[in-house]
Structure formats: structure tokens, C-alpha cells
């Protein structure tokens, strides 16, 4: 399917989802606009005619980001997708690449600069690569170096002789060449922005699965505001839950117990060339006070209590399909009749 067809298909699915909610709620009599759907981040409404708007059209958003293995699965407007989006998505990419690199995981790569006495304070640009067998390969980046600095650096090689008679390691003996240098660690990613990117992925996955029902959840407002304004501190700490959830929990779930942690639990994988990171993030549920989830996680999970006592329900994952219009409100019933009774 080409991009245009995919965009039209997603538009149709989410517009039908909104129309069903509108036709079956109080919106029915006072919503005047044509068939369409909302950008889940800025909540601008897009009619069919705006779909290919020249200034701010709806665009296919890869969620998780394409660089971390995600597929084009939801529509967001160009402004939300490219402006706020890329800035925070780059931070999570950098953060994971940094974890790959400092742990010397296979296929990791670090761009860095080498320093020694010969470089006189200037760095020599280089690339350290860990291959699939964890061998370290060093490449000097000739294109981006001052030729004189680079030559001085390479000439700083020292020849050493170690007699085999005084060594118990034969490989390390005889004449060897050595380059001594130090190198800068990779630039640290901004952890807070990286965590907001994780929150955004979770929020958009909930929208992908539940459609406008999740957008109209008033508790989700703080998440949306935080994604729109990543530099503001709206949620103090969105807490990436450090627990290795099993594969059957991948996707959108509900934490039913304990009450303080009641929320939507979104679990997903982010893939770099070196590893797969399983992420679990809570976003607010539909009950009164469910927007207190981030304070409660801090109280409950960050002070020694284990995650083992938490009950996770996979009703949404197993029962919910955005295309089944008759199911649109199922979650509301399930929430009132089951989740709130726990
Ligand atoms: Zn938008």
C-alpha cells in the first residue's frame, strides 16, 4: 500500500471511530463539522478536505519512531509530527544508542574524538564500532579531520619491545606498535526528554488501539500537555517501569490492582541495531483521580515495593479492535463494571 492510500485508510478508520462516538453521545446535535478526525496531540479537527492541506496536513506517524523499529500506525498533524515529535524522539534514540555503546553491545557505534599530546588540545574525529563478535574496530574519520592534526596523531605511534623471556603472555611479546590516546564519551542524551518520548509512544499506542475514546478521557490531558510542551515540567516524572514484562503483555493493558496504580499500562519494544528494549509506561485510566498515577508510582513502586503484587488485565489487547464500531464503548462498560469494582 502506498503512503497516500495508507493515509486515506487510517483517516477513514479514525473518522468512523469519531463519527460513532459523536452519533451516540451528546455531540450528536451540536457538532457541525464534516466527516473527519482529530490530531491526537494538538486536538485540531481535520475534515477530509484538510487531509492533504499544503501547510499542515495530517501525516502518517511512525509509532514507535521508525529509527527504533516502529511502523506507520497513526495520523498526527505535520506540525505535531515534525516539530515537537522529532526533538524528543531523537533523545530516546540517542539515549538507547548511548546505553548500547557504554555496554559495548554488538553492532554499537560511537562517534568520538581522540586526544593525546600530539593533537595539542584538538580532537581527532573517529568512530569506534563494536562488531557482531564484539571486536572493537576503530576508524579515523579522515574526511572531517584537519590533515595535519590527524597526521601528527598517527605519527605519535610508539614502538615497544617486550622480551619473551620476561613475559608469560607470548602473544604480547616482540615489537608492537602502540597509539596512546584518550577519548570523549558520547554526548549524554537528555534523559527527561527521552522519558517524555516514551510517554508519547505509550499515549499514541493507546490512541491507536482505543481511538477517540482515549482522547476524550479528561485524565489524559496532562499527558497531552506534557508531550506538546516537553520543556515544561507538567508531569514531574513519567517513570519508565523497570520490569521485564512477558510477551503476552505487549500492547495496551489495564492495571486493576492496587487502586493507587490503576491505569493503562502500555508495554512495547524499541529496537536498536544492538538490542531490544522492553518499555512499560503507565498512562491515566478513566476513573476519578486516575491522573494522580505519576505521584502514586513514585510512592508505591519507587520505595521498595515490588511489581509482583500488581494485577495486569489484558482485556483491551485481546478484545478491542478499532475497526469494530459496535465495540467502541465496550471499554467504558468494562471499566465501570469490572475495573472500578476491584
Ligand atoms: Zn497536531
GROMACS .gro file of C-alpha atoms in nm, residues 3-260:
model
  258
    3UNK     CA    1   0.158   0.627   0.157
    4UNK     CA    2  -0.139   0.810   0.015
    5UNK     CA    3  -0.363   0.503   0.029
    6UNK     CA    4  -0.244   0.423   0.380
    7UNK     CA    5  -0.317   0.775   0.495
    8UNK     CA    6  -0.667   0.760   0.346
    9UNK     CA    7  -0.730   0.426   0.512
   10UNK     CA    8  -0.617   0.546   0.856
   11UNK     CA    9  -0.826   0.862   0.808
   12UNK     CA   10  -1.133   0.652   0.730
   13UNK     CA   11  -1.084   0.420   1.029
   14UNK     CA   12  -1.037   0.702   1.281
   15UNK     CA   13  -1.305   0.926   1.128
   16UNK     CA   14  -1.557   0.641   1.151
   17UNK     CA   15  -1.448   0.590   1.511
   18UNK     CA   16  -1.518   0.956   1.588
   19UNK     CA   17  -1.846   0.957   1.397
   20UNK     CA   18  -1.969   0.658   1.601
   21UNK     CA   19  -1.886   0.836   1.927
   22UNK     CA   20  -2.046   1.158   1.804
   23UNK     CA   21  -2.366   0.986   1.684
   24UNK     CA   22  -2.401   0.804   2.014
   25UNK     CA   23  -2.333   1.092   2.252
   26UNK     CA   24  -2.448   1.443   2.331
   27UNK     CA   25  -2.222   1.570   2.050
   28UNK     CA   26  -2.481   1.447   1.802
   29UNK     CA   27  -2.683   1.767   1.799
   30UNK     CA   28  -2.415   2.029   1.826
   31UNK     CA   29  -2.120   1.913   1.617
   32UNK     CA   30  -2.138   2.080   1.280
   33UNK     CA   31  -1.820   1.976   1.101
   34UNK     CA   32  -1.786   1.723   0.821
   35UNK     CA   33  -1.663   1.363   0.843
   36UNK     CA   34  -1.316   1.373   0.999
   37UNK     CA   35  -1.091   1.301   1.295
   38UNK     CA   36  -0.865   1.475   1.549
   39UNK     CA   37  -0.488   1.504   1.563
   40UNK     CA   38  -0.440   1.316   1.892
   41UNK     CA   39  -0.173   1.557   2.015
   42UNK     CA   40  -0.295   1.913   1.942
   43UNK     CA   41  -0.665   1.816   1.907
   44UNK     CA   42  -0.712   2.009   1.582
   45UNK     CA   43  -1.001   1.859   1.385
   46UNK     CA   44  -0.930   1.752   1.026
   47UNK     CA   45  -1.203   1.711   0.768
   48UNK     CA   46  -1.137   1.509   0.454
   49UNK     CA   47  -1.053   1.827   0.262
   50UNK     CA   48  -0.771   1.905   0.513
   51UNK     CA   49  -0.612   1.566   0.478
   52UNK     CA   50  -0.368   1.686   0.212
   53UNK     CA   51  -0.360   2.051   0.323
   54UNK     CA   52  -0.049   2.232   0.197
   55UNK     CA   53   0.050   2.391   0.526
   56UNK     CA   54  -0.050   2.147   0.797
   57UNK     CA   55  -0.182   1.818   0.659
   58UNK     CA   56  -0.233   1.500   0.858
   59UNK     CA   57   0.075   1.280   0.828
   60UNK     CA   58   0.149   0.916   0.899
   61UNK     CA   59   0.332   0.897   1.229
   62UNK     CA   60   0.567   0.607   1.289
   63UNK     CA   61   0.499   0.496   1.641
   64UNK     CA   62   0.741   0.399   1.795
   65UNK     CA   63   0.978   0.610   1.580
   66UNK     CA   64   1.096   0.440   1.261
   67UNK     CA   65   1.458   0.454   1.381
   68UNK     CA   66   1.356   0.229   1.672
   69UNK     CA   67   1.162  -0.023   1.468
   70UNK     CA   68   0.817   0.139   1.463
   71UNK     CA   69   0.561   0.129   1.182
   72UNK     CA   70   0.332   0.399   1.042
   73UNK     CA   71   0.025   0.337   1.253
   74UNK     CA   72  -0.149   0.665   1.343
   75UNK     CA   73  -0.215   1.004   1.189
   76UNK     CA   74  -0.088   1.318   1.357
   77UNK     CA   75  -0.068   1.662   1.201
   78UNK     CA   76   0.255   1.766   1.032
   79UNK     CA   77   0.323   2.025   1.300
   80UNK     CA   78   0.299   1.776   1.589
   81UNK     CA   79   0.481   1.503   1.396
   82UNK     CA   80   0.779   1.707   1.289
   83UNK     CA   81   0.824   1.984   1.545
   84UNK     CA   82   0.772   1.852   1.897
   85UNK     CA   83   0.794   1.495   1.774
   86UNK     CA   84   1.140   1.479   1.628
   87UNK     CA   85   1.303   1.671   1.907
   88UNK     CA   86   1.201   1.426   2.180
   89UNK     CA   87   1.222   1.116   1.959
   90UNK     CA   88   1.588   1.190   1.885
   91UNK     CA   89   1.656   1.198   2.258
   92UNK     CA   90   1.523   0.846   2.317
   93UNK     CA   91   1.718   0.721   2.014
   94UNK     CA   92   2.036   0.885   2.147
   95UNK     CA   93   1.972   0.752   2.496
   96UNK     CA   94   1.940   0.391   2.378
   97UNK     CA   95   2.242   0.421   2.145
   98UNK     CA   96   2.434   0.555   2.443
   99UNK     CA   97   2.333   0.250   2.653
  100UNK     CA   98   2.436   0.022   2.362
  101UNK     CA   99   2.773   0.194   2.336
  102UNK     CA  100   2.874   0.218   2.701
  103UNK     CA  101   2.788  -0.150   2.743
  104UNK     CA  102   2.987  -0.244   2.430
  105UNK     CA  103   2.691  -0.431   2.284
  106UNK     CA  104   2.739  -0.595   1.940
  107UNK     CA  105   2.685  -0.352   1.646
  108UNK     CA  106   2.706  -0.046   1.870
  109UNK     CA  107   2.886   0.257   1.734
  110UNK     CA  108   3.029   0.568   1.898
  111UNK     CA  109   3.132   0.885   1.718
  112UNK     CA  110   3.404   1.042   1.925
  113UNK     CA  111   3.730   1.237   1.931
  114UNK     CA  112   4.076   1.110   2.023
  115UNK     CA  113   4.323   1.320   2.219
  116UNK     CA  114   4.692   1.281   2.307
  117UNK     CA  115   4.998   1.505   2.336
  118UNK     CA  116   5.036   1.521   1.957
  119UNK     CA  117   4.688   1.665   1.899
  120UNK     CA  118   4.764   1.975   2.109
  121UNK     CA  119   4.418   2.004   2.254
  122UNK     CA  120   4.241   1.949   1.921
  123UNK     CA  121   4.045   1.627   1.883
  124UNK     CA  122   4.085   1.376   1.603
  125UNK     CA  123   3.741   1.267   1.482
  126UNK     CA  124   3.696   0.894   1.493
  127UNK     CA  125   3.444   0.618   1.507
  128UNK     CA  126   3.454   0.323   1.746
  129UNK     CA  127   3.249   0.028   1.631
  130UNK     CA  128   3.176  -0.295   1.812
  131UNK     CA  129   3.121  -0.571   1.555
  132UNK     CA  130   2.884  -0.863   1.595
  133UNK     CA  131   3.156  -1.070   1.763
  134UNK     CA  132   3.230  -0.782   1.999
  135UNK     CA  133   3.559  -0.700   1.829
  136UNK     CA  134   3.640  -0.331   1.854
  137UNK     CA  135   3.708  -0.155   1.523
  138UNK     CA  136   3.848   0.195   1.524
  139UNK     CA  137   3.821   0.422   1.221
  140UNK     CA  138   3.975   0.765   1.194
  141UNK     CA  139   3.733   0.993   1.014
  142UNK     CA  140   3.979   1.139   0.757
  143UNK     CA  141   3.717   1.347   0.577
  144UNK     CA  142   3.640   1.551   0.885
  145UNK     CA  143   3.986   1.599   1.029
  146UNK     CA  144   4.247   1.867   0.995
  147UNK     CA  145   4.508   1.670   0.790
  148UNK     CA  146   4.799   1.798   0.997
  149UNK     CA  147   4.641   1.710   1.332
  150UNK     CA  148   4.549   1.369   1.204
  151UNK     CA  149   4.900   1.300   1.070
  152UNK     CA  150   5.061   1.412   1.396
  153UNK     CA  151   4.828   1.181   1.580
  154UNK     CA  152   4.913   0.880   1.360
  155UNK     CA  153   5.284   0.961   1.386
  156UNK     CA  154   5.259   0.955   1.764
  157UNK     CA  155   5.259   0.576   1.748
  158UNK     CA  156   5.532   0.435   1.973
  159UNK     CA  157   5.724   0.117   1.905
  160UNK     CA  158   5.789  -0.102   2.203
  161UNK     CA  159   5.987  -0.416   2.251
  162UNK     CA  160   5.896  -0.673   2.511
  163UNK     CA  161   6.123  -0.966   2.560
  164UNK     CA  162   5.951  -1.303   2.556
  165UNK     CA  163   6.183  -1.413   2.838
  166UNK     CA  164   6.020  -1.181   3.086
  167UNK     CA  165   5.657  -1.226   2.988
  168UNK     CA  166   5.410  -1.502   3.049
  169UNK     CA  167   5.192  -1.391   2.758
  170UNK     CA  168   5.364  -1.482   2.430
  171UNK     CA  169   5.118  -1.300   2.206
  172UNK     CA  170   5.208  -0.974   2.368
  173UNK     CA  171   5.580  -1.000   2.304
  174UNK     CA  172   5.822  -0.884   2.037
  175UNK     CA  173   5.788  -0.548   1.862
  176UNK     CA  174   5.448  -0.386   1.895
  177UNK     CA  175   5.312  -0.051   1.787
  178UNK     CA  176   5.104   0.143   2.030
  179UNK     CA  177   4.893   0.452   1.999
  180UNK     CA  178   4.809   0.606   2.330
  181UNK     CA  179   4.510   0.834   2.350
  182UNK     CA  180   4.206   0.928   2.548
  183UNK     CA  181   3.860   0.979   2.403
  184UNK     CA  182   3.547   1.167   2.491
  185UNK     CA  183   3.242   0.971   2.599
  186UNK     CA  184   2.942   1.022   2.367
  187UNK     CA  185   2.729   1.327   2.435
  188UNK     CA  186   2.478   1.248   2.704
  189UNK     CA  187   2.117   1.232   2.591
  190UNK     CA  188   1.865   1.446   2.777
  191UNK     CA  189   1.701   1.185   2.999
  192UNK     CA  190   1.393   1.385   3.077
  193UNK     CA  191   1.312   1.447   2.710
  194UNK     CA  192   1.386   1.080   2.638
  195UNK     CA  193   1.128   0.979   2.900
  196UNK     CA  194   0.870   1.216   2.752
  197UNK     CA  195   0.927   1.046   2.420
  198UNK     CA  196   0.848   0.712   2.589
  199UNK     CA  197   0.530   0.868   2.727
  200UNK     CA  198   0.432   0.991   2.380
  201UNK     CA  199   0.479   0.646   2.228
  202UNK     CA  200   0.253   0.499   2.500
  203UNK     CA  201  -0.013   0.768   2.454
  204UNK     CA  202  -0.021   0.723   2.075
  205UNK     CA  203  -0.042   0.344   2.115
  206UNK     CA  204  -0.345   0.391   2.340
  207UNK     CA  205  -0.498   0.619   2.076
  208UNK     CA  206  -0.418   0.369   1.801
  209UNK     CA  207  -0.596   0.096   1.996
  210UNK     CA  208  -0.886   0.287   2.155
  211UNK     CA  209  -0.935   0.578   1.918
  212UNK     CA  210  -1.110   0.898   2.029
  213UNK     CA  211  -1.241   0.731   2.343
  214UNK     CA  212  -0.895   0.775   2.492
  215UNK     CA  213  -0.861   1.130   2.357
  216UNK     CA  214  -1.178   1.234   2.536
  217UNK     CA  215  -1.058   1.087   2.864
  218UNK     CA  216  -1.009   1.402   3.070
  219UNK     CA  217  -0.727   1.240   3.270
  220UNK     CA  218  -0.519   1.215   2.953
  221UNK     CA  219  -0.498   1.594   2.931
  222UNK     CA  220  -0.180   1.612   3.142
  223UNK     CA  221  -0.008   1.360   2.916
  224UNK     CA  222  -0.103   1.554   2.604
  225UNK     CA  223   0.015   1.883   2.756
  226UNK     CA  224   0.345   1.726   2.856
  227UNK     CA  225   0.400   1.592   2.503
  228UNK     CA  226   0.311   1.928   2.348
  229UNK     CA  227   0.542   2.118   2.583
  230UNK     CA  228   0.831   1.879   2.652
  231UNK     CA  229   1.043   2.152   2.815
  232UNK     CA  230   0.780   2.230   3.080
  233UNK     CA  231   0.750   2.020   3.393
  234UNK     CA  232   0.384   1.916   3.380
  235UNK     CA  233   0.439   1.557   3.492
  236UNK     CA  234   0.721   1.554   3.741
  237UNK     CA  235   0.845   1.210   3.645
  238UNK     CA  236   0.666   0.982   3.399
  239UNK     CA  237   0.854   0.678   3.543
  240UNK     CA  238   0.955   0.417   3.298
  241UNK     CA  239   0.873   0.095   3.486
  242UNK     CA  240   1.176  -0.123   3.512
  243UNK     CA  241   1.024  -0.469   3.497
  244UNK     CA  242   1.065  -0.730   3.227
  245UNK     CA  243   0.704  -0.796   3.123
  246UNK     CA  244   0.635  -1.116   2.926
  247UNK     CA  245   0.541  -1.111   2.556
  248UNK     CA  246   0.169  -1.164   2.618
  249UNK     CA  247   0.155  -0.824   2.788
  250UNK     CA  248   0.295  -0.639   2.486
  251UNK     CA  249   0.043  -0.371   2.391
  252UNK     CA  250  -0.226  -0.182   2.583
  253UNK     CA  251  -0.330  -0.329   2.920
  254UNK     CA  252  -0.506  -0.222   3.240
  255UNK     CA  253  -0.355  -0.227   3.586
  256UNK     CA  254  -0.654  -0.316   3.804
  257UNK     CA  255  -0.487  -0.352   4.145
  258UNK     CA  256  -0.377  -0.193   4.372
  259UNK     CA  257  -0.618   0.100   4.341
  260UNK     CA  258  -0.342   0.363   4.356
   0.00000   0.00000   0.00000
